PDB file of N, CA, C and O in Angstrom:
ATOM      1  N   UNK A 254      12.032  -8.432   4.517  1.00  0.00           N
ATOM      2  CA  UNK A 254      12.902  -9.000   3.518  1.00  0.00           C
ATOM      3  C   UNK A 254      12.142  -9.192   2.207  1.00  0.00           C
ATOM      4  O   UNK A 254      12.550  -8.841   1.100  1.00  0.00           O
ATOM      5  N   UNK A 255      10.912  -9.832   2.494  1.00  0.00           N
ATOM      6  CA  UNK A 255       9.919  -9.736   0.827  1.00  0.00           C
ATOM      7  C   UNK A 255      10.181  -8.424   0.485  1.00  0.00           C
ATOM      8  O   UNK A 255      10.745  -8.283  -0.600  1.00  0.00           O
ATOM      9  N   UNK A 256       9.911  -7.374   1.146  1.00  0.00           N
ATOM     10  CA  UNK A 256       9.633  -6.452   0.723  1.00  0.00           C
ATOM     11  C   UNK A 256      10.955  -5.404  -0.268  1.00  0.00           C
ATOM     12  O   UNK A 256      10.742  -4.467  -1.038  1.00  0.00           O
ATOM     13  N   UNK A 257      12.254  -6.016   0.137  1.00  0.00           N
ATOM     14  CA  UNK A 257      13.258  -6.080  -0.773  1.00  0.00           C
ATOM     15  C   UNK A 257      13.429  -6.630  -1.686  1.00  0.00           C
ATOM     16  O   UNK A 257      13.921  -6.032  -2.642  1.00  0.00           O
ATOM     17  N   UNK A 258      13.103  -7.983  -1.781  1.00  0.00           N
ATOM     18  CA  UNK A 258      12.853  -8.343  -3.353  1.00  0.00           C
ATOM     19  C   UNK A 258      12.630  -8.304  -3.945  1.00  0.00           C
ATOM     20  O   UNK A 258      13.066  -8.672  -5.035  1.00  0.00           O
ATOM     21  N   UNK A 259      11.298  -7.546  -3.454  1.00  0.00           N
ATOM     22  CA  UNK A 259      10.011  -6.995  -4.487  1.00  0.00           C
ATOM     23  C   UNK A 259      10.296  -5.428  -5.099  1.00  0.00           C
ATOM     24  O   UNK A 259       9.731  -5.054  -6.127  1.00  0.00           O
ATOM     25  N   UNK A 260      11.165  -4.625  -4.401  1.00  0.00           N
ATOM     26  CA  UNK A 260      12.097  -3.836  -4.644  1.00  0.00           C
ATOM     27  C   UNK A 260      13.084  -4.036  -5.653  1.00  0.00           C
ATOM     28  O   UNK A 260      13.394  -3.150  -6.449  1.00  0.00           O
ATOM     29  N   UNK A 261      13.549  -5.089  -5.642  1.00  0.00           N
ATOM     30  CA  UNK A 261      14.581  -5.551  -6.677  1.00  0.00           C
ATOM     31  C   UNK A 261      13.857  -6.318  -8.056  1.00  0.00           C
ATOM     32  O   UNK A 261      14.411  -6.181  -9.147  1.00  0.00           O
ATOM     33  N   UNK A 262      12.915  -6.922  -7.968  1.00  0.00           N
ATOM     34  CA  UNK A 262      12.225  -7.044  -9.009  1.00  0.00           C
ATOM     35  C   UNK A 262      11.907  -6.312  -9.596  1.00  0.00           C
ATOM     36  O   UNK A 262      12.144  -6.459 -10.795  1.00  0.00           O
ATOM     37  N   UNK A 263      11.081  -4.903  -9.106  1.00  0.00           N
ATOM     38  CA  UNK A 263      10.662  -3.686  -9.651  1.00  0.00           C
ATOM     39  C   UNK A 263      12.359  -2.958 -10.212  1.00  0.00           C
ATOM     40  O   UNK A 263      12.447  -2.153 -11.139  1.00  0.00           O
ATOM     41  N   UNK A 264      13.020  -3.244  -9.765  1.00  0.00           N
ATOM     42  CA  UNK A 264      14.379  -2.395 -10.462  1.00  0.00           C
ATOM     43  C   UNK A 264      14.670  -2.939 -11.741  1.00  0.00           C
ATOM     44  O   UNK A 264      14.957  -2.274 -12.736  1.00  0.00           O
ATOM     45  N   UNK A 265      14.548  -4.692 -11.649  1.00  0.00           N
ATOM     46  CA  UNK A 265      15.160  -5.281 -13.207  1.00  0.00           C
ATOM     47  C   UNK A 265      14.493  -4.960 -13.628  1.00  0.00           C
ATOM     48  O   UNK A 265      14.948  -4.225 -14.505  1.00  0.00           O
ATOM     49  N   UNK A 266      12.856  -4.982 -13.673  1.00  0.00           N
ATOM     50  CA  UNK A 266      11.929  -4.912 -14.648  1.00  0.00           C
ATOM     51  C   UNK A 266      11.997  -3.259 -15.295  1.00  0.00           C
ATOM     52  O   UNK A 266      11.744  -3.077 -16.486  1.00  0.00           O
ATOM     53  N   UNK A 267      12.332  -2.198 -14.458  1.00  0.00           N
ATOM     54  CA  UNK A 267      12.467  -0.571 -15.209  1.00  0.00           C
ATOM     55  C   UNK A 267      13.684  -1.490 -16.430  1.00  0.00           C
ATOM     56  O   UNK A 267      13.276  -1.804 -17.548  1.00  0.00           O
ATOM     57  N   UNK A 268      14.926  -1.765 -16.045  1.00  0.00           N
ATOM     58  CA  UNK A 268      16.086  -1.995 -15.959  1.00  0.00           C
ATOM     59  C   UNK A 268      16.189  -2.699 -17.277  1.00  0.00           C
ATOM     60  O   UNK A 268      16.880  -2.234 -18.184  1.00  0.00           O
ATOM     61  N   UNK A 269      15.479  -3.866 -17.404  1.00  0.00           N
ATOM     62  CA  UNK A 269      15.218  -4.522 -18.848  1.00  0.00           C
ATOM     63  C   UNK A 269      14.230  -3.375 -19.653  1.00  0.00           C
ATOM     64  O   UNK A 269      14.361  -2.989 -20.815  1.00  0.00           O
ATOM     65  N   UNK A 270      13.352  -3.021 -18.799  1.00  0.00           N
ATOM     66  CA  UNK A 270      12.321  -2.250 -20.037  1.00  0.00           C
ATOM     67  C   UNK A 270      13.497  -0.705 -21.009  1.00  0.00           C
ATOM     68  O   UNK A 270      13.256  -0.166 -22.089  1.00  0.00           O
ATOM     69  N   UNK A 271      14.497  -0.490 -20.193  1.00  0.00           N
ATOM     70  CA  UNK A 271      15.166   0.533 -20.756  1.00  0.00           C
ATOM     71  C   UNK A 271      16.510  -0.323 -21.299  1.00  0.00           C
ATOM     72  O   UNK A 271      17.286   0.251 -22.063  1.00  0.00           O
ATOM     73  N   UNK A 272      16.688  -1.299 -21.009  1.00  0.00           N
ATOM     74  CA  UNK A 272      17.584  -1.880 -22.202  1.00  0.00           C
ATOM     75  C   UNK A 272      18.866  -2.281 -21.590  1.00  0.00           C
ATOM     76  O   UNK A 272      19.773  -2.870 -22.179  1.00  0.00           O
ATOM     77  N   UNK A 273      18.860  -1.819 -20.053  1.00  0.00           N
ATOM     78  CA  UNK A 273      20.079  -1.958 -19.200  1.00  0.00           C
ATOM     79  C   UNK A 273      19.869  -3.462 -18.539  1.00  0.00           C
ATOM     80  O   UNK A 273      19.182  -3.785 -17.570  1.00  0.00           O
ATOM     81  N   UNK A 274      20.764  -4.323 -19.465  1.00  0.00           N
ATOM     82  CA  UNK A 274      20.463  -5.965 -19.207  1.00  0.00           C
ATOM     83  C   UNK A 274      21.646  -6.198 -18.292  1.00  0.00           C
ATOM     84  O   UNK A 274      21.045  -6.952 -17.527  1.00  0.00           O
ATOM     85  N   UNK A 275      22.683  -6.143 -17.856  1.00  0.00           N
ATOM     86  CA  UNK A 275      23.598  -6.696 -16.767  1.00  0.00           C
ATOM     87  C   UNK A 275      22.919  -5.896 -15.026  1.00  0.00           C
ATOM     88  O   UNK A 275      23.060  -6.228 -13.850  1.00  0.00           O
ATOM     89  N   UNK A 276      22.232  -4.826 -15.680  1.00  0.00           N
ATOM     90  CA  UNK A 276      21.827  -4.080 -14.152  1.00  0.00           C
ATOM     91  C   UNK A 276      20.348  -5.275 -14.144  1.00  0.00           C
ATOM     92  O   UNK A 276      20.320  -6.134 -13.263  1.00  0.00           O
ATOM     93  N   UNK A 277      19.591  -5.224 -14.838  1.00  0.00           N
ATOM     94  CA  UNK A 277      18.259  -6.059 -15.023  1.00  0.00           C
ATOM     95  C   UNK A 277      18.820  -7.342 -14.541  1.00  0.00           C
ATOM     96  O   UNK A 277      18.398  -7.488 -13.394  1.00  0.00           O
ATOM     97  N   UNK A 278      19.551  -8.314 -14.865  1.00  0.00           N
ATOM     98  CA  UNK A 278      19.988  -9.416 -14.477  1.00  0.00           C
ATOM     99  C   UNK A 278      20.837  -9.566 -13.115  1.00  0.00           C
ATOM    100  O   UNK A 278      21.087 -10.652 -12.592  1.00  0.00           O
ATOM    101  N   UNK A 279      21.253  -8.273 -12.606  1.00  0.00           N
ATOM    102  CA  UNK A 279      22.014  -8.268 -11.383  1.00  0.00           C
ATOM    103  C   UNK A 279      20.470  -8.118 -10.151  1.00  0.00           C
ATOM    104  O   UNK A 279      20.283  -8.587  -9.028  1.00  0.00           O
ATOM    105  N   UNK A 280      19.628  -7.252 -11.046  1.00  0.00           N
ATOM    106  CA  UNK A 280      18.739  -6.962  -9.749  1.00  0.00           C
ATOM    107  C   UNK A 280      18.221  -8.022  -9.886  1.00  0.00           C
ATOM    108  O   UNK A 280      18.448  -8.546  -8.795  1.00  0.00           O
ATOM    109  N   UNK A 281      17.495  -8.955 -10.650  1.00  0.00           N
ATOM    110  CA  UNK A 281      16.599  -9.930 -10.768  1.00  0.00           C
ATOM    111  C   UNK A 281      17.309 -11.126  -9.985  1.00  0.00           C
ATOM    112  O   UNK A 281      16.707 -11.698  -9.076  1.00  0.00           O
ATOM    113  N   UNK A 282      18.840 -11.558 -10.427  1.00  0.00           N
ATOM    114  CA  UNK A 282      19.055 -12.508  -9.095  1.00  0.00           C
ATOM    115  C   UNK A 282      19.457 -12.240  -7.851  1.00  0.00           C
ATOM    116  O   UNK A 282      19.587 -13.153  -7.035  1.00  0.00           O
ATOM    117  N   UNK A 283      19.742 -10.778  -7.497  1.00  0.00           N
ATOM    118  CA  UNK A 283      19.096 -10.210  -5.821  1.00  0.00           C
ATOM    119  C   UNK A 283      18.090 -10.679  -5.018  1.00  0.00           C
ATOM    120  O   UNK A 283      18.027 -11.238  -3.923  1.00  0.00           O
ATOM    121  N   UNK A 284      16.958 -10.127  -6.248  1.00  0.00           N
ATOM    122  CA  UNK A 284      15.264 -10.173  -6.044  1.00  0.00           C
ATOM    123  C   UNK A 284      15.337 -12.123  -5.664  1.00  0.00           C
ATOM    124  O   UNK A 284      15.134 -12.483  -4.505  1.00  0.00           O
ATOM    125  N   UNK A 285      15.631 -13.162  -6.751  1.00  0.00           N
ATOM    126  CA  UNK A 285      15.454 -14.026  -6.253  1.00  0.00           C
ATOM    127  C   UNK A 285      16.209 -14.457  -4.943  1.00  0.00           C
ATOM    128  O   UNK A 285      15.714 -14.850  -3.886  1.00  0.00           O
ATOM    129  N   UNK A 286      17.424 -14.300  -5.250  1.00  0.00           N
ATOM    130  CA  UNK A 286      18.020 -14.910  -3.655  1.00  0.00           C
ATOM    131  C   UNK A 286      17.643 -14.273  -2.195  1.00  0.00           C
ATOM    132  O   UNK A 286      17.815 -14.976  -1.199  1.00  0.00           O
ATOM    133  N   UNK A 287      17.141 -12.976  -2.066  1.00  0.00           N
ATOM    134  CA  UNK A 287      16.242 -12.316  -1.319  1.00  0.00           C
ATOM    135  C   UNK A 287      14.686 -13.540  -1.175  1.00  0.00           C
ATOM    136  O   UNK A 287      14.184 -14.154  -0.233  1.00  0.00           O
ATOM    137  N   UNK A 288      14.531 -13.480  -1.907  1.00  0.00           N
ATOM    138  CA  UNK A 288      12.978 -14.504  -2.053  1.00  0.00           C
ATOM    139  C   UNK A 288      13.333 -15.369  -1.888  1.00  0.00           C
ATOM    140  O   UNK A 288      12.276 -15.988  -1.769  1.00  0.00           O
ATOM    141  N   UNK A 289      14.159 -16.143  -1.740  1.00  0.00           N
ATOM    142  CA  UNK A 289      14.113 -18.048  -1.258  1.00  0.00           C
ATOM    143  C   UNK A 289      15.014 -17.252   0.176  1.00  0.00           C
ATOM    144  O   UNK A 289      14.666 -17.824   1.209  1.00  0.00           O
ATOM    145  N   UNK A 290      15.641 -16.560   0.347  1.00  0.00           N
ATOM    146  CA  UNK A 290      16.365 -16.818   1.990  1.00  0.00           C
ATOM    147  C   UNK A 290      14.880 -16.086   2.660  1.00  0.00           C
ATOM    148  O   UNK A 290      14.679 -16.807   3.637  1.00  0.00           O
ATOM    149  N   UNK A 291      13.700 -14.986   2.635  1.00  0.00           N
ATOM    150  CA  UNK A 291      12.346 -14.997   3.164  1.00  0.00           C
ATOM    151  C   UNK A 291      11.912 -16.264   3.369  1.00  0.00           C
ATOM    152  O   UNK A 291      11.713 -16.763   4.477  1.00  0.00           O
ATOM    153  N   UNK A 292      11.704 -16.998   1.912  1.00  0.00           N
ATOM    154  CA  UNK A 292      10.617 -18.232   2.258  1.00  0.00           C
ATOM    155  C   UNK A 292      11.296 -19.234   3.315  1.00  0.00           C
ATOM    156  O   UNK A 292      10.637 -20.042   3.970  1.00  0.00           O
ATOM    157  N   UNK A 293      12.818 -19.072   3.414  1.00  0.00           N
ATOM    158  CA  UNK A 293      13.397 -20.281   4.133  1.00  0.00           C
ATOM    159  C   UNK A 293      13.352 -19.831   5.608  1.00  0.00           C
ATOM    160  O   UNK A 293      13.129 -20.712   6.438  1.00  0.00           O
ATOM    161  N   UNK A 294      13.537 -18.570   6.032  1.00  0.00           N
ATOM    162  CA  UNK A 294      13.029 -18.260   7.239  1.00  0.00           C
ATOM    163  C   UNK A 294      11.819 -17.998   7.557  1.00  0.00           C
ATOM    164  O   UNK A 294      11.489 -17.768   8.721  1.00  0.00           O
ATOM    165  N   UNK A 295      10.844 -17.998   6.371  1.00  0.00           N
ATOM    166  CA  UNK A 295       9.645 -18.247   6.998  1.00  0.00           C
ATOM    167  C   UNK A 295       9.101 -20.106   7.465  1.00  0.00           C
ATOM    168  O   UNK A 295       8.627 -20.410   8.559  1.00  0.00           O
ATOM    169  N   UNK A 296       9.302 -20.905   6.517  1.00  0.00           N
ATOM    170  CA  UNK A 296       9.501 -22.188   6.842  1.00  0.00           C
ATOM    171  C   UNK A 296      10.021 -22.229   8.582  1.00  0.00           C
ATOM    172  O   UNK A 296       9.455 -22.773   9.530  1.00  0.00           O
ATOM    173  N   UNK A 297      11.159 -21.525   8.553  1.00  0.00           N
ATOM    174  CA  UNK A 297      11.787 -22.056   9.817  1.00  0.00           C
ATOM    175  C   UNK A 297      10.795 -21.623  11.158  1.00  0.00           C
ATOM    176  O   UNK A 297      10.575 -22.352  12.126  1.00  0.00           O
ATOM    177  N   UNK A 298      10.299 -20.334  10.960  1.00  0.00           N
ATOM    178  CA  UNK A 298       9.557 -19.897  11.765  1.00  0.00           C
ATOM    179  C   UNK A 298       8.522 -20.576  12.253  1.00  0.00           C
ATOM    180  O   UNK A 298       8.282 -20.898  13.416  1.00  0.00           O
ATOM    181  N   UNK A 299       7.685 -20.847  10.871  1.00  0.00           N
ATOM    182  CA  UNK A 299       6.492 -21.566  11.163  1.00  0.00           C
ATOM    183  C   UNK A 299       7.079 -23.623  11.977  1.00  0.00           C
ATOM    184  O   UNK A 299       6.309 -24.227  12.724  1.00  0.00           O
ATOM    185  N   UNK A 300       7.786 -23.925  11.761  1.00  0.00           N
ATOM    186  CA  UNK A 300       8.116 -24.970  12.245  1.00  0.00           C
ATOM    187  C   UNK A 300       8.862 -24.733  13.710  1.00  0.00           C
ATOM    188  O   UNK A 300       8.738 -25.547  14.626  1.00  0.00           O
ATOM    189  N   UNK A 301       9.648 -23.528  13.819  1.00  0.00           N
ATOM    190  CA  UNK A 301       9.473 -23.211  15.240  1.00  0.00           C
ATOM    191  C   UNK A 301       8.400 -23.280  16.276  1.00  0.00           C
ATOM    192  O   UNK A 301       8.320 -23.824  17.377  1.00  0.00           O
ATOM    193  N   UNK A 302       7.585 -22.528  15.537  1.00  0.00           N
ATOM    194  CA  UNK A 302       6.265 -21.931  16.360  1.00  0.00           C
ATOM    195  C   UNK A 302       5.166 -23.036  16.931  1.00  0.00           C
ATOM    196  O   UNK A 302       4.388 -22.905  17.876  1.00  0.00           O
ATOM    197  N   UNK A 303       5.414 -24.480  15.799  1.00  0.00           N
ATOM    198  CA  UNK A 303       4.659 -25.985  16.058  1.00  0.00           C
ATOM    199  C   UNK A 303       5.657 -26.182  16.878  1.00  0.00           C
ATOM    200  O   UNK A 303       5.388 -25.775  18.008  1.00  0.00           O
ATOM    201  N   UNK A 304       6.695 -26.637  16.776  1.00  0.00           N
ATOM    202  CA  UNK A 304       7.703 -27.317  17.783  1.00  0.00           C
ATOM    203  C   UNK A 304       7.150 -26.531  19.346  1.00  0.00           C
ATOM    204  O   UNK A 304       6.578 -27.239  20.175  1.00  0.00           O
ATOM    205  N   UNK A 305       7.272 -25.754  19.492  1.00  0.00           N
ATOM    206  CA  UNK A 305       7.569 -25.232  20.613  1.00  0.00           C
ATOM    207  C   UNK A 305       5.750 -25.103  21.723  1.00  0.00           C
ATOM    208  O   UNK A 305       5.511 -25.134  22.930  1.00  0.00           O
ATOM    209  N   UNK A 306       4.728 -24.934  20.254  1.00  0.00           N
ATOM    210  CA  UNK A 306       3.488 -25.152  20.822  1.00  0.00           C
ATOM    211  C   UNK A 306       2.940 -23.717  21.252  1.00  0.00           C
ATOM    212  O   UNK A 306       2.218 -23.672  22.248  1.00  0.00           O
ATOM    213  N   UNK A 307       3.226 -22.590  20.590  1.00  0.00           N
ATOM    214  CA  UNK A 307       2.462 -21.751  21.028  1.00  0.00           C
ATOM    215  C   UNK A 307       1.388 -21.369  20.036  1.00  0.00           C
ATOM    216  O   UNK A 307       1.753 -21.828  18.953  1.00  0.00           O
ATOM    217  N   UNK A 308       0.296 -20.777  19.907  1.00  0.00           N
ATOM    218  CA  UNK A 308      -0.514 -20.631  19.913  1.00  0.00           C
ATOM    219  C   UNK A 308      -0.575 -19.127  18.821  1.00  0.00           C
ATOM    220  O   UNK A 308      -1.653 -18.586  18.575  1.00  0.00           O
TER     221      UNK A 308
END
């Protein structure tokens, strides 16, 4: 899933650099909402993985 965001970041950024601002602003809040639903399942994971006690 990072690895889509980071995909979508790299798209706004061509996307603004050529002047195409509604595609630049569509990929860029992809890229972020991609990046907080990763970090929130990574959170969950790692608090799984204590709860449960493995190693």
């Amino acid at each position: 899933m990072l690895r889509w965001a980071v995909t979508f970041l790299i798209i706004a950024l061509i996307a603004a650099l050529f002047g195409f601002g509604g595609i630049a602003g569509a990929s860029a809040g992809v890229a972020q909402i991609l990046f907080f639903i990763f970090v929130a399942l990574f959170v969950i994971s790692l608090v799984a993985r204590v709860v449960s006690g493995r190693s």
